[in-house]
GROMACS .gro file of C-alpha atoms in nm:
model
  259
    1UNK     CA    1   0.000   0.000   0.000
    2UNK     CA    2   0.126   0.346  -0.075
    3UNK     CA    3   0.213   0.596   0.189
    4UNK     CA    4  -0.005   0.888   0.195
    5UNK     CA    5   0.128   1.205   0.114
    6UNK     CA    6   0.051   1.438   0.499
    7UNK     CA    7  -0.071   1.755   0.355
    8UNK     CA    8  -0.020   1.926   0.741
    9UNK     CA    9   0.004   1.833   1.068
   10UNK     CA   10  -0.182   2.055   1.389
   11UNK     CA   11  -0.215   1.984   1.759
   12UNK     CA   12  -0.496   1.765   1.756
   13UNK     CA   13  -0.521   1.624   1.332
   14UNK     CA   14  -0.303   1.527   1.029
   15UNK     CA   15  -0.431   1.616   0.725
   16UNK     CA   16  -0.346   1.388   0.441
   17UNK     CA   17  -0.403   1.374   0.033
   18UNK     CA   18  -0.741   1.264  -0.028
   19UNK     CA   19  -0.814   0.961  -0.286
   20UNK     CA   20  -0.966   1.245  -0.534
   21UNK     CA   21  -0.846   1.582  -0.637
   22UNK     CA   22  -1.024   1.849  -0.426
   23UNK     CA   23  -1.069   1.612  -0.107
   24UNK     CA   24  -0.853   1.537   0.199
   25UNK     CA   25  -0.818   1.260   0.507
   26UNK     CA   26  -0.894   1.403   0.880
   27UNK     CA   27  -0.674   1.160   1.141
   28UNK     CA   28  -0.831   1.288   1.474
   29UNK     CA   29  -0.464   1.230   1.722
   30UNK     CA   30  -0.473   1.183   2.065
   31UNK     CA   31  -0.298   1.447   2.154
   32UNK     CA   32  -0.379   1.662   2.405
   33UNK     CA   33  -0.237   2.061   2.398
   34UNK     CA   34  -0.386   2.373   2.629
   35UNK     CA   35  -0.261   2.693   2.688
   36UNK     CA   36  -0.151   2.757   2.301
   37UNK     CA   37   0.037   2.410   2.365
   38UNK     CA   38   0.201   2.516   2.670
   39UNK     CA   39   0.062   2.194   2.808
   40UNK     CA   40   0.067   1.903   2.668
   41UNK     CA   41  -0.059   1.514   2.718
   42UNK     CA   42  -0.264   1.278   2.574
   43UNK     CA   43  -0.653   1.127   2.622
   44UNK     CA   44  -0.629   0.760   2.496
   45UNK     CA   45  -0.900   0.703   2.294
   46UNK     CA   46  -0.962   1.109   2.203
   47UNK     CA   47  -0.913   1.049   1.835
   48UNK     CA   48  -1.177   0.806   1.851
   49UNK     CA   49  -1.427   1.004   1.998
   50UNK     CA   50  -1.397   1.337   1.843
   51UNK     CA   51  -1.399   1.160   1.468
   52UNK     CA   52  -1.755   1.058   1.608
   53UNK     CA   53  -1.876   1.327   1.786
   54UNK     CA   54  -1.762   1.580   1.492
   55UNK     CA   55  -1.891   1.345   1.270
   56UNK     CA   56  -2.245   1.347   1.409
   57UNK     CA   57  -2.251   1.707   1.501
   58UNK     CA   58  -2.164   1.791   1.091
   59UNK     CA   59  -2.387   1.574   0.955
   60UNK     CA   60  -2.645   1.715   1.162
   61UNK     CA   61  -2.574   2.031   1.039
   62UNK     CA   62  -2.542   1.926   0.675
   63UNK     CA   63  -2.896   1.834   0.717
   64UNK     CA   64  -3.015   2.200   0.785
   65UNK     CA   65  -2.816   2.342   0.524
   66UNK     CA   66  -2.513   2.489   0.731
   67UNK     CA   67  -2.242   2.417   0.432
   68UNK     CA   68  -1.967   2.223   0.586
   69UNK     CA   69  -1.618   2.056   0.436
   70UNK     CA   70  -1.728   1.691   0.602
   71UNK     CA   71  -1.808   1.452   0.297
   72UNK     CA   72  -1.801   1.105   0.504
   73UNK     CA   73  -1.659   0.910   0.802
   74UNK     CA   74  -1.364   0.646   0.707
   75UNK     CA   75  -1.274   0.473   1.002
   76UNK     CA   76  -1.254   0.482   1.357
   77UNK     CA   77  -0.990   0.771   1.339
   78UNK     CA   78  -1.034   0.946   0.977
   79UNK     CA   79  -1.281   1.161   0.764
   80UNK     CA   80  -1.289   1.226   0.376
   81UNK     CA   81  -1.313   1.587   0.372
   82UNK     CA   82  -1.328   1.883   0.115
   83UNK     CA   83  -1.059   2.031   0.081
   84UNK     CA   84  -1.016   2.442   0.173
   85UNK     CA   85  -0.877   2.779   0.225
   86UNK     CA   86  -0.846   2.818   0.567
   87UNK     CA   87  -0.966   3.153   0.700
   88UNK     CA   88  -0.719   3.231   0.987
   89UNK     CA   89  -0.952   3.325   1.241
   90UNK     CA   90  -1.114   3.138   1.503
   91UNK     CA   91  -1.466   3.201   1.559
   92UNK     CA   92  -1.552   3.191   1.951
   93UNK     CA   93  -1.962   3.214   2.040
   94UNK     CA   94  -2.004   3.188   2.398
   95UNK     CA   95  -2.260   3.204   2.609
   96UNK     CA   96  -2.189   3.189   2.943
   97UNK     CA   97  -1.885   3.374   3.092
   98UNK     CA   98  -1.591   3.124   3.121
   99UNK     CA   99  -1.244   3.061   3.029
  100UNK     CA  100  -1.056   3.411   2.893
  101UNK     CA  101  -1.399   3.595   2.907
  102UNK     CA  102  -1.429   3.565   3.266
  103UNK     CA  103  -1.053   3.638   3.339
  104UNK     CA  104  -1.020   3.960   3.094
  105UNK     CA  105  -1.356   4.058   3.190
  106UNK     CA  106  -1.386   3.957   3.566
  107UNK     CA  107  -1.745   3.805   3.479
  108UNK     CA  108  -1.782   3.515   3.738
  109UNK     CA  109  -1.777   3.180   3.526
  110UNK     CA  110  -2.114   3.014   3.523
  111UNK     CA  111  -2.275   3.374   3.446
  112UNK     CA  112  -2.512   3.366   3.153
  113UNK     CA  113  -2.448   3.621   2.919
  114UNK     CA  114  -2.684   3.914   2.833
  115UNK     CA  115  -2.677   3.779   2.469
  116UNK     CA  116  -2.461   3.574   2.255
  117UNK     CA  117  -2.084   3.679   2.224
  118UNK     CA  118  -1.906   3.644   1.887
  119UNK     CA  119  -1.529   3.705   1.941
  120UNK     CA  120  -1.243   3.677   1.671
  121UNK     CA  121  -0.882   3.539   1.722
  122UNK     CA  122  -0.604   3.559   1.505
  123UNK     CA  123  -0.492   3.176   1.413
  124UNK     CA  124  -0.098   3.200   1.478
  125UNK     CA  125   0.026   3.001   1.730
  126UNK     CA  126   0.355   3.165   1.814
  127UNK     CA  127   0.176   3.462   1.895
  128UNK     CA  128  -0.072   3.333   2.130
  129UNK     CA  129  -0.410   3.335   1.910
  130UNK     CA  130  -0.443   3.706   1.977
  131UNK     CA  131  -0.823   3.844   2.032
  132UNK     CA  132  -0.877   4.051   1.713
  133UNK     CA  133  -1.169   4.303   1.580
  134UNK     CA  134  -1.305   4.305   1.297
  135UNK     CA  135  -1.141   4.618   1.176
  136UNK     CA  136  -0.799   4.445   1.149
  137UNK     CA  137  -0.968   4.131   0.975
  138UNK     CA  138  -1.054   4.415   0.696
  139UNK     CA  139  -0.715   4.601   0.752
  140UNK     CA  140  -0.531   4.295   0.673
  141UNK     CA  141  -0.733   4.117   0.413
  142UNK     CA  142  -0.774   3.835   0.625
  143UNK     CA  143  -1.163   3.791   0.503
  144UNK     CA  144  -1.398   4.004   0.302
  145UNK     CA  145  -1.691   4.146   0.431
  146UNK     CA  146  -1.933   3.956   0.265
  147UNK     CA  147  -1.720   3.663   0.430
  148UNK     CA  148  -1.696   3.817   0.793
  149UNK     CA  149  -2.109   3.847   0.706
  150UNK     CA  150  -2.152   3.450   0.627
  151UNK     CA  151  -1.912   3.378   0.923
  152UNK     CA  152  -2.127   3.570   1.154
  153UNK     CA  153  -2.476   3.454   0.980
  154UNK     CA  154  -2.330   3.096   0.984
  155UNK     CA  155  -2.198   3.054   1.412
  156UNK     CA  156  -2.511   3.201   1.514
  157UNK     CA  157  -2.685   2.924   1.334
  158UNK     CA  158  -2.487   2.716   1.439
  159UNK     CA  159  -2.486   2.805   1.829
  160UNK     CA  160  -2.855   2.835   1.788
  161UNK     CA  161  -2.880   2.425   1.608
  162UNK     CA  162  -2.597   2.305   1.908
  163UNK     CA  163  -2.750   2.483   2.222
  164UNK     CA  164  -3.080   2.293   2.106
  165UNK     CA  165  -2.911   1.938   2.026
  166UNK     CA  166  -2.735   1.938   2.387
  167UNK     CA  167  -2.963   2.137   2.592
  168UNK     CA  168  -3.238   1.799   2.469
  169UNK     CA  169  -2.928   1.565   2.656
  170UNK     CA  170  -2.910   1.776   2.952
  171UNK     CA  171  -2.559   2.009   2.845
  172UNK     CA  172  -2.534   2.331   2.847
  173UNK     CA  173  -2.348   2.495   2.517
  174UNK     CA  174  -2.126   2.706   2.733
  175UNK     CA  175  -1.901   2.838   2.429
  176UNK     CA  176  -1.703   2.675   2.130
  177UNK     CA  177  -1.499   2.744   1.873
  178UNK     CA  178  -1.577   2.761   1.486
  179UNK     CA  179  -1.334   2.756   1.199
  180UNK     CA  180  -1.445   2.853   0.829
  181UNK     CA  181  -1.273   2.763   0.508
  182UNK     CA  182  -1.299   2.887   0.158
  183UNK     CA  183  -1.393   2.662  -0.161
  184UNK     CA  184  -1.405   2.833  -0.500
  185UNK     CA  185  -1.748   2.798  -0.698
  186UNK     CA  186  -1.587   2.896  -1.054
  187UNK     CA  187  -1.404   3.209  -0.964
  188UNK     CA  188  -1.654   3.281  -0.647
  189UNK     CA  189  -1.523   3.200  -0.297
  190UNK     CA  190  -1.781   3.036  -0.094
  191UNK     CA  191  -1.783   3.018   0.262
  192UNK     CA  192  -1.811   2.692   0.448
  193UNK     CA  193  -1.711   2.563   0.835
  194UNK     CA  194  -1.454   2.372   0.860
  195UNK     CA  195  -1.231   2.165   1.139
  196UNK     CA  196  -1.425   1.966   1.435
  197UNK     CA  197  -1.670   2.020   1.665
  198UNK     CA  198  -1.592   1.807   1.981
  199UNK     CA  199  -1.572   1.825   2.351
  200UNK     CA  200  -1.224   1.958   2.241
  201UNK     CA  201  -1.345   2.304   2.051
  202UNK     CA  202  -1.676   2.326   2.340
  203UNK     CA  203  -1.721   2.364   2.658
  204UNK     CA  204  -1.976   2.136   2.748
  205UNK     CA  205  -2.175   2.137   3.131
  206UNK     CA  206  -2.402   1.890   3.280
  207UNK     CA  207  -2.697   2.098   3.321
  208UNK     CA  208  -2.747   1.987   3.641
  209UNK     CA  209  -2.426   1.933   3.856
  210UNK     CA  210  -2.263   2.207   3.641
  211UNK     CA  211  -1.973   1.914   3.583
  212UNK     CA  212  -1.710   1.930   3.275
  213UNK     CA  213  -1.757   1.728   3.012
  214UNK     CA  214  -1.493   1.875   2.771
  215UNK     CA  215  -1.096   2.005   2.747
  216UNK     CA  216  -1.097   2.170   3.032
  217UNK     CA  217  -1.083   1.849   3.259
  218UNK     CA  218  -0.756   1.845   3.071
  219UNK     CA  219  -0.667   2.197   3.132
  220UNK     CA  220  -0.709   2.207   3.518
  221UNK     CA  221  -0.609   1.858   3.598
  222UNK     CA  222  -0.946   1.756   3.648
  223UNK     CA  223  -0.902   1.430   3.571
  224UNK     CA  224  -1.125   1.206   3.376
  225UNK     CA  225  -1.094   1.333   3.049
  226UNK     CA  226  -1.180   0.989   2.867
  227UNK     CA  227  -1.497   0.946   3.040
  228UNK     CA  228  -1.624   1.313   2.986
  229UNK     CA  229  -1.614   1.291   2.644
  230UNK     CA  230  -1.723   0.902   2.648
  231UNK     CA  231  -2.028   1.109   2.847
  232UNK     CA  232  -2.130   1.371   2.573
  233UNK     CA  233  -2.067   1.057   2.285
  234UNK     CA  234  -2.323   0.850   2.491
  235UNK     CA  235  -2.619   1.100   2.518
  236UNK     CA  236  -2.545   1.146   2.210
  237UNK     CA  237  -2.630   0.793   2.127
  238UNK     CA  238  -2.301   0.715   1.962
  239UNK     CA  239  -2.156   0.502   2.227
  240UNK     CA  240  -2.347   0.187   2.424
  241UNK     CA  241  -2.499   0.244   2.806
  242UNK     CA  242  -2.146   0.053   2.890
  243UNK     CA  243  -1.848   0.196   2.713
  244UNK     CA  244  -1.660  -0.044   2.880
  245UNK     CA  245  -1.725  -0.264   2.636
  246UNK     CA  246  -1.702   0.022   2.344
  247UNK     CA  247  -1.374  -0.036   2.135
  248UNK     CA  248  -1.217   0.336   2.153
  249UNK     CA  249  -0.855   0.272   2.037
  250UNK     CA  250  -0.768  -0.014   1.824
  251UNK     CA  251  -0.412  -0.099   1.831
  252UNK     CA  252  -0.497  -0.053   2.262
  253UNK     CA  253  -0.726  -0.312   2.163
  254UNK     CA  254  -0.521  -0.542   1.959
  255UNK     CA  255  -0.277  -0.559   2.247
  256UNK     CA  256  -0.559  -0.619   2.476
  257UNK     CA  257  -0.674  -0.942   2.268
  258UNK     CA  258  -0.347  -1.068   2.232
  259UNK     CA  259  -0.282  -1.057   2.593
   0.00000   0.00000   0.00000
């Protein structure tokens, strides 16, 4: 079998040639980063659960007509997407003060927001993912207007879709993050979102205990990272009532049978 050509390689995914021109293959790592990768570790089994969660949540999604880059799942780790021109902003909607918003701010976490936030970050790692307006998006070409308007059309429907879908599991859609890519209709750029959504891009609280069921378990040493987002993949309906008995990592699991 051929090696496949890896196209890019980010904290969490490696992004590989695609069988057909136009497409590319999602590996979901792992690998765990915070803090702009100032901490890292891994979740065993992560991969796993994010190619399913982000799987579901997109397809969902397609299904309403929010244009997304997912085309189909592969395995238990990959995803035949379309390939794009990454717009290098991250799209945060929150709705309830945590996280940055809550330290910049001094908003108590847990506070629900007078209305939903939209914030923009520059996507550079070396420089920390600075907060940005959108003046300097304009400034520095970084997306048109008519994109920054599809961007902004496109999270709230989004937020709007995902607070619904959890909210009917019992989570509350705290925040998350959005990214949007660019595929070219002739010579017109379309907008489209891009990435994952997963308990790694969301914050994601039990409605009723208020408990973690995302990254930041990860990012204050909770502990119990795999079985948070084994949690949200179960109300979900993607995993049995026992994930015990749910195969999240393969080769963990070859070793396992040949024990």
């Amino acid at each position: 079998m051929a090696r496949r050509r890896q196209i890019y390689e980010g904290k969490a995914k490696i992004l590989y040639e695609g069988p057909e021109p136009g497409t590319l293959i999602q590996y979901f790592k792992d690998d765990a980063t915070a803090f702009n990768a100032q901490k890292k570790g891994t979740i065993s089994g992560k991969g796993v659960l994010n190619n399913r969660i982000s799987e579901h949540v997109f397809t969902l999604l397609g299904a309403i007509g929010v244009p997304t880059h997912f085309i189909r799942r592969l395995n238990m780790r990959e995803q035949l997407i379309r390939q794009v021109e990454i717009i290098p902003i991250e799209v945060v909607v929150r709705n309830v003060a945590a996280g940055s918003i809550s330290t910049r701010l001094g908003i108590e976490e847990g506070t629900q927001l007078p209305r939903t936030i939209i914030e923009y970050y520059y996507k550079d790692d070396a420089l920390g993912d600075p907060m940005i307006t959108d003046e300097h998006i304009a400034a520095f070409g970084w997306a048109g207007q008519e994109e920054m308007a599809d961007i902004a059309d496109l999270a709230i429907r989004v937020n709007d879709f995902l607070c619904g879908l959890f909210a009917g599991i019992g989570i509350r859609l705290v925040d998350f993050k959005l990214e949007f890519g660019r595929v070219w209709d002739n010579d017109y750029p379309r907008v489209i979102l891009a990435d994952e959504i997963s308990p790694d891009g969301c914050r994601l609280w039990d409605m009723t205990t208020n408990e973690k069921l995302d990254k930041d378990r990860f990012r204050r040493d909770l502990g119990g990272e795999v079985e948070a987002y084994q949690e949200v993949a179960r109300r979900l309906g993607l995993l049995p009532e026992e994930a015990d008995g749910a195969v999240l990592d393969m080769e963990q699991h070859r070793l396992n049978k040949g024990k």
